[in-house]
Amino acid sequence: MAVAFPHIEFLTLDVVPLIGHIPRHNVTFEVYDFTRKLLLEDGSQDIVFLNGALEIVRDYRTLLREVYRVLRPGGLIHFSDFNPNFWDPEDITTAARRTNPRGCEYFDVVRGRLSAMGVDPNTCDKVPEWLAPGSDLWIEGENGFQDIRSDIRTYPAYPHDGFPCMGQVGAEISVYIRHLFVQSTGDGLGLLKDAGMAHDDVCRLIEDVIEEMKQPERCSLIKLYRIYATKI
């Protein structure tokens, strides 16, 4: 985006420096715990993007109030995140327990652990209500957001070549999605152990989740939320 809009100044924030970045004249990188407070002046920003922050933000309502504070009137908030679970292709409001019982067992533990840490795993479904005028998020003198739009997109957690689920993604990205699924599922090892599971049980569950998802008839969906709104 910084390349496409060289006349725009970008500020990117993270809580830890995990990824190296290519220096650009219009991008500033900062690292601090922005989940508590944004170190920015009131009304100083045109757009704020919140990408993949759910798992590290214990109080998302406070973060949204901070975004409101730093946006100018008419400024845009763009939220992008996942609701952590595997979802039934026939009803994306329902967890895929019918086809992926081990996968849903995995996410039951993950969601429980997130809740114990103070993270609401259902944040994506609640953000539009929180942003709305009249929400209990706002205090006197704060009007909230308008033009709120929630766009839920789904894609197969593990696309299978030659099967209908491939119709939702391009062939060029399917290999990446499969790799990401295996990698991210394995990355849950520490979280599952923190929830009290024995190491062998965790390894067995992760293996079962991956093998389950590799069966085309068990291909469930991931839900990605993109939420937009403008500050009143």
mmCIF file of N, CA and C in Angstrom, residues 109-162:
data_model
loop_
_atom_site.group_PDB
_atom_site.id
_atom_site.type_symbol
_atom_site.label_atom_id
_atom_site.label_comp_id
_atom_site.label_asym_id
_atom_site.label_seq_id
_atom_site.Cartn_x
_atom_site.Cartn_y
_atom_site.Cartn_z
ATOM 1 N N VAL A 109 -10.692 -25.795 22.971
ATOM 2 C CA VAL A 109 -9.613 -25.552 23.935
ATOM 3 C C VAL A 109 -8.985 -24.188 23.691
ATOM 4 N N VAL A 110 -8.717 -23.863 22.425
ATOM 5 C CA VAL A 110 -8.113 -22.571 22.089
ATOM 6 C C VAL A 110 -9.008 -21.425 22.544
ATOM 7 N N ARG A 111 -10.296 -21.504 22.247
ATOM 8 C CA ARG A 111 -11.221 -20.434 22.616
ATOM 9 C C ARG A 111 -11.343 -20.319 24.138
ATOM 10 N N GLY A 112 -11.342 -21.459 24.819
ATOM 11 C CA GLY A 112 -11.383 -21.419 26.275
ATOM 12 C C GLY A 112 -10.150 -20.770 26.860
ATOM 13 N N ARG A 113 -9.004 -21.078 26.268
ATOM 14 C CA ARG A 113 -7.757 -20.486 26.753
ATOM 15 C C ARG A 113 -7.726 -18.983 26.491
ATOM 16 N N LEU A 114 -8.179 -18.564 25.316
ATOM 17 C CA LEU A 114 -8.246 -17.133 25.010
ATOM 18 C C LEU A 114 -9.153 -16.414 26.004
ATOM 19 N N SER A 115 -10.304 -17.018 26.303
ATOM 20 C CA SER A 115 -11.230 -16.414 27.267
ATOM 21 C C SER A 115 -10.587 -16.287 28.637
ATOM 22 N N ALA A 116 -9.839 -17.315 29.039
ATOM 23 C CA ALA A 116 -9.163 -17.277 30.337
ATOM 24 C C ALA A 116 -8.110 -16.180 30.392
ATOM 25 N N MET A 117 -7.563 -15.817 29.231
ATOM 26 C CA MET A 117 -6.560 -14.746 29.151
ATOM 27 C C MET A 117 -7.207 -13.370 29.057
ATOM 28 N N GLY A 118 -8.542 -13.330 28.990
ATOM 29 C CA GLY A 118 -9.237 -12.052 28.891
ATOM 30 C C GLY A 118 -9.555 -11.630 27.477
ATOM 31 N N VAL A 119 -9.311 -12.517 26.495
ATOM 32 C CA VAL A 119 -9.604 -12.218 25.093
ATOM 33 C C VAL A 119 -10.960 -12.815 24.733
ATOM 34 N N ASP A 120 -11.840 -12.020 24.144
ATOM 35 C CA ASP A 120 -13.163 -12.500 23.742
ATOM 36 C C ASP A 120 -13.065 -13.110 22.345
ATOM 37 N N PRO A 121 -13.188 -14.442 22.196
ATOM 38 C CA PRO A 121 -13.054 -15.051 20.871
ATOM 39 C C PRO A 121 -14.173 -14.674 19.911
ATOM 40 N N ASN A 122 -15.269 -14.103 20.416
ATOM 41 C CA ASN A 122 -16.386 -13.684 19.567
ATOM 42 C C ASN A 122 -16.366 -12.186 19.268
ATOM 43 N N THR A 123 -15.209 -11.573 19.424
ATOM 44 C CA THR A 123 -15.079 -10.130 19.199
ATOM 45 C C THR A 123 -15.584 -9.720 17.822
ATOM 46 N N CYS A 124 -15.268 -10.492 16.791
ATOM 47 C CA CYS A 124 -15.637 -10.109 15.425
ATOM 48 C C CYS A 124 -17.134 -9.861 15.280
ATOM 49 N N ASP A 125 -17.945 -10.674 15.949
ATOM 50 C CA ASP A 125 -19.394 -10.522 15.848
ATOM 51 C C ASP A 125 -19.914 -9.325 16.641
ATOM 52 N N LYS A 126 -19.135 -8.838 17.588
ATOM 53 C CA LYS A 126 -19.590 -7.775 18.477
ATOM 54 C C LYS A 126 -19.140 -6.382 18.049
ATOM 55 N N VAL A 127 -18.091 -6.310 17.223
ATOM 56 C CA VAL A 127 -17.530 -5.010 16.858
ATOM 57 C C VAL A 127 -18.555 -4.074 16.227
ATOM 58 N N PRO A 128 -19.378 -4.507 15.247
ATOM 59 C CA PRO A 128 -20.345 -3.568 14.662
ATOM 60 C C PRO A 128 -21.276 -2.944 15.693
ATOM 61 N N GLU A 129 -21.747 -3.739 16.646
ATOM 62 C CA GLU A 129 -22.628 -3.215 17.694
ATOM 63 C C GLU A 129 -21.886 -2.221 18.578
ATOM 64 N N TRP A 130 -20.630 -2.507 18.899
ATOM 65 C CA TRP A 130 -19.848 -1.599 19.738
ATOM 66 C C TRP A 130 -19.611 -0.260 19.041
ATOM 67 N N LEU A 131 -19.403 -0.295 17.719
ATOM 68 C CA LEU A 131 -19.083 0.928 16.984
ATOM 69 C C LEU A 131 -20.283 1.855 16.823
ATOM 70 N N ALA A 132 -21.482 1.314 16.885
ATOM 71 C CA ALA A 132 -22.688 2.065 16.543
ATOM 72 C C ALA A 132 -22.945 3.230 17.497
ATOM 73 N N PRO A 133 -23.541 4.334 16.994
ATOM 74 C CA PRO A 133 -23.968 5.419 17.873
ATOM 75 C C PRO A 133 -24.950 4.873 18.917
ATOM 76 N N GLY A 134 -24.848 5.352 20.134
ATOM 77 C CA GLY A 134 -25.722 4.864 21.184
ATOM 78 C C GLY A 134 -25.201 3.643 21.901
ATOM 79 N N SER A 135 -24.112 3.068 21.417
ATOM 80 C CA SER A 135 -23.495 1.934 22.101
ATOM 81 C C SER A 135 -22.990 2.366 23.473
ATOM 82 N N ASP A 136 -22.968 1.428 24.422
ATOM 83 C CA ASP A 136 -22.460 1.764 25.753
ATOM 84 C C ASP A 136 -20.946 1.938 25.766
ATOM 85 N N LEU A 137 -20.323 1.800 24.592
ATOM 86 C CA LEU A 137 -18.883 2.061 24.479
ATOM 87 C C LEU A 137 -18.575 3.547 24.618
ATOM 88 N N TRP A 138 -19.546 4.386 24.236
ATOM 89 C CA TRP A 138 -19.284 5.821 24.152
ATOM 90 C C TRP A 138 -19.781 6.559 25.388
ATOM 91 N N ILE A 139 -19.011 7.565 25.787
ATOM 92 C CA ILE A 139 -19.404 8.427 26.890
ATOM 93 C C ILE A 139 -19.946 9.730 26.316
ATOM 94 N N GLU A 140 -20.404 10.612 27.188
ATOM 95 C CA GLU A 140 -21.023 11.864 26.743
ATOM 96 C C GLU A 140 -20.074 12.638 25.832
ATOM 97 N N GLY A 141 -20.602 13.085 24.709
ATOM 98 C CA GLY A 141 -19.806 13.851 23.762
ATOM 99 C C GLY A 141 -19.169 13.006 22.676
ATOM 100 N N GLU A 142 -19.259 11.679 22.795
ATOM 101 C CA GLU A 142 -18.721 10.784 21.774
ATOM 102 C C GLU A 142 -19.884 10.177 20.994
ATOM 103 N N ASN A 143 -19.839 10.318 19.668
ATOM 104 C CA ASN A 143 -20.975 9.924 18.837
ATOM 105 C C ASN A 143 -20.811 8.582 18.141
ATOM 106 N N GLY A 144 -19.656 7.974 18.270
ATOM 107 C CA GLY A 144 -19.448 6.674 17.658
ATOM 108 C C GLY A 144 -19.188 6.749 16.164
ATOM 109 N N PHE A 145 -19.596 5.697 15.453
ATOM 110 C CA PHE A 145 -19.312 5.569 14.021
ATOM 111 C C PHE A 145 -20.600 5.391 13.230
ATOM 112 N N GLN A 146 -20.519 5.692 11.944
ATOM 113 C CA GLN A 146 -21.636 5.501 11.037
ATOM 114 C C GLN A 146 -21.160 4.731 9.798
ATOM 115 N N ASP A 147 -22.099 4.440 8.899
ATOM 116 C CA ASP A 147 -21.778 3.693 7.671
ATOM 117 C C ASP A 147 -21.043 2.394 8.006
ATOM 118 N N ILE A 148 -21.517 1.713 9.041
ATOM 119 C CA ILE A 148 -20.856 0.492 9.514
ATOM 120 C C ILE A 148 -21.205 -0.672 8.583
ATOM 121 N N ARG A 149 -20.179 -1.333 8.109
ATOM 122 C CA ARG A 149 -20.378 -2.470 7.207
ATOM 123 C C ARG A 149 -19.517 -3.637 7.667
ATOM 124 N N SER A 150 -20.136 -4.796 7.802
ATOM 125 C CA SER A 150 -19.414 -6.014 8.163
ATOM 126 C C SER A 150 -19.481 -6.988 6.993
ATOM 127 N N ASP A 151 -18.336 -7.315 6.452
ATOM 128 C CA ASP A 151 -18.237 -8.200 5.293
ATOM 129 C C ASP A 151 -17.554 -9.492 5.738
ATOM 130 N N ILE A 152 -18.315 -10.589 5.782
ATOM 131 C CA ILE A 152 -17.771 -11.879 6.213
ATOM 132 C C ILE A 152 -17.408 -12.697 4.979
ATOM 133 N N ARG A 153 -16.145 -13.057 4.892
ATOM 134 C CA ARG A 153 -15.673 -13.855 3.764
ATOM 135 C C ARG A 153 -15.224 -15.222 4.277
ATOM 136 N N THR A 154 -15.495 -16.241 3.511
ATOM 137 C CA THR A 154 -15.101 -17.592 3.911
ATOM 138 C C THR A 154 -14.169 -18.188 2.867
ATOM 139 N N TYR A 155 -13.310 -19.069 3.332
ATOM 140 C CA TYR A 155 -12.480 -19.844 2.412
ATOM 141 C C TYR A 155 -12.159 -21.185 3.065
ATOM 142 N N PRO A 156 -11.859 -22.204 2.274
ATOM 143 C CA PRO A 156 -11.595 -23.527 2.837
ATOM 144 C C PRO A 156 -10.326 -23.526 3.674
ATOM 145 N N ALA A 157 -10.408 -24.173 4.825
ATOM 146 C CA ALA A 157 -9.233 -24.241 5.693
ATOM 147 C C ALA A 157 -8.106 -25.033 5.047
ATOM 148 N N TYR A 158 -8.477 -25.995 4.198
ATOM 149 C CA TYR A 158 -7.480 -26.829 3.522
ATOM 150 C C TYR A 158 -8.038 -27.197 2.147
ATOM 151 N N PRO A 159 -7.856 -26.313 1.145
ATOM 152 C CA PRO A 159 -8.446 -26.564 -0.175
ATOM 153 C C PRO A 159 -7.882 -27.828 -0.830
ATOM 154 N N HIS A 160 -8.772 -28.577 -1.490
ATOM 155 C CA HIS A 160 -8.394 -29.843 -2.120
ATOM 156 C C HIS A 160 -8.517 -29.724 -3.636
ATOM 157 N N ASP A 161 -7.436 -29.990 -4.336
ATOM 158 C CA ASP A 161 -7.446 -29.924 -5.794
ATOM 159 C C ASP A 161 -8.493 -30.878 -6.364
ATOM 160 N N GLY A 162 -9.295 -30.364 -7.318
ATOM 161 C CA GLY A 162 -10.285 -31.197 -7.982
ATOM 162 C C GLY A 162 -11.603 -31.320 -7.251
#
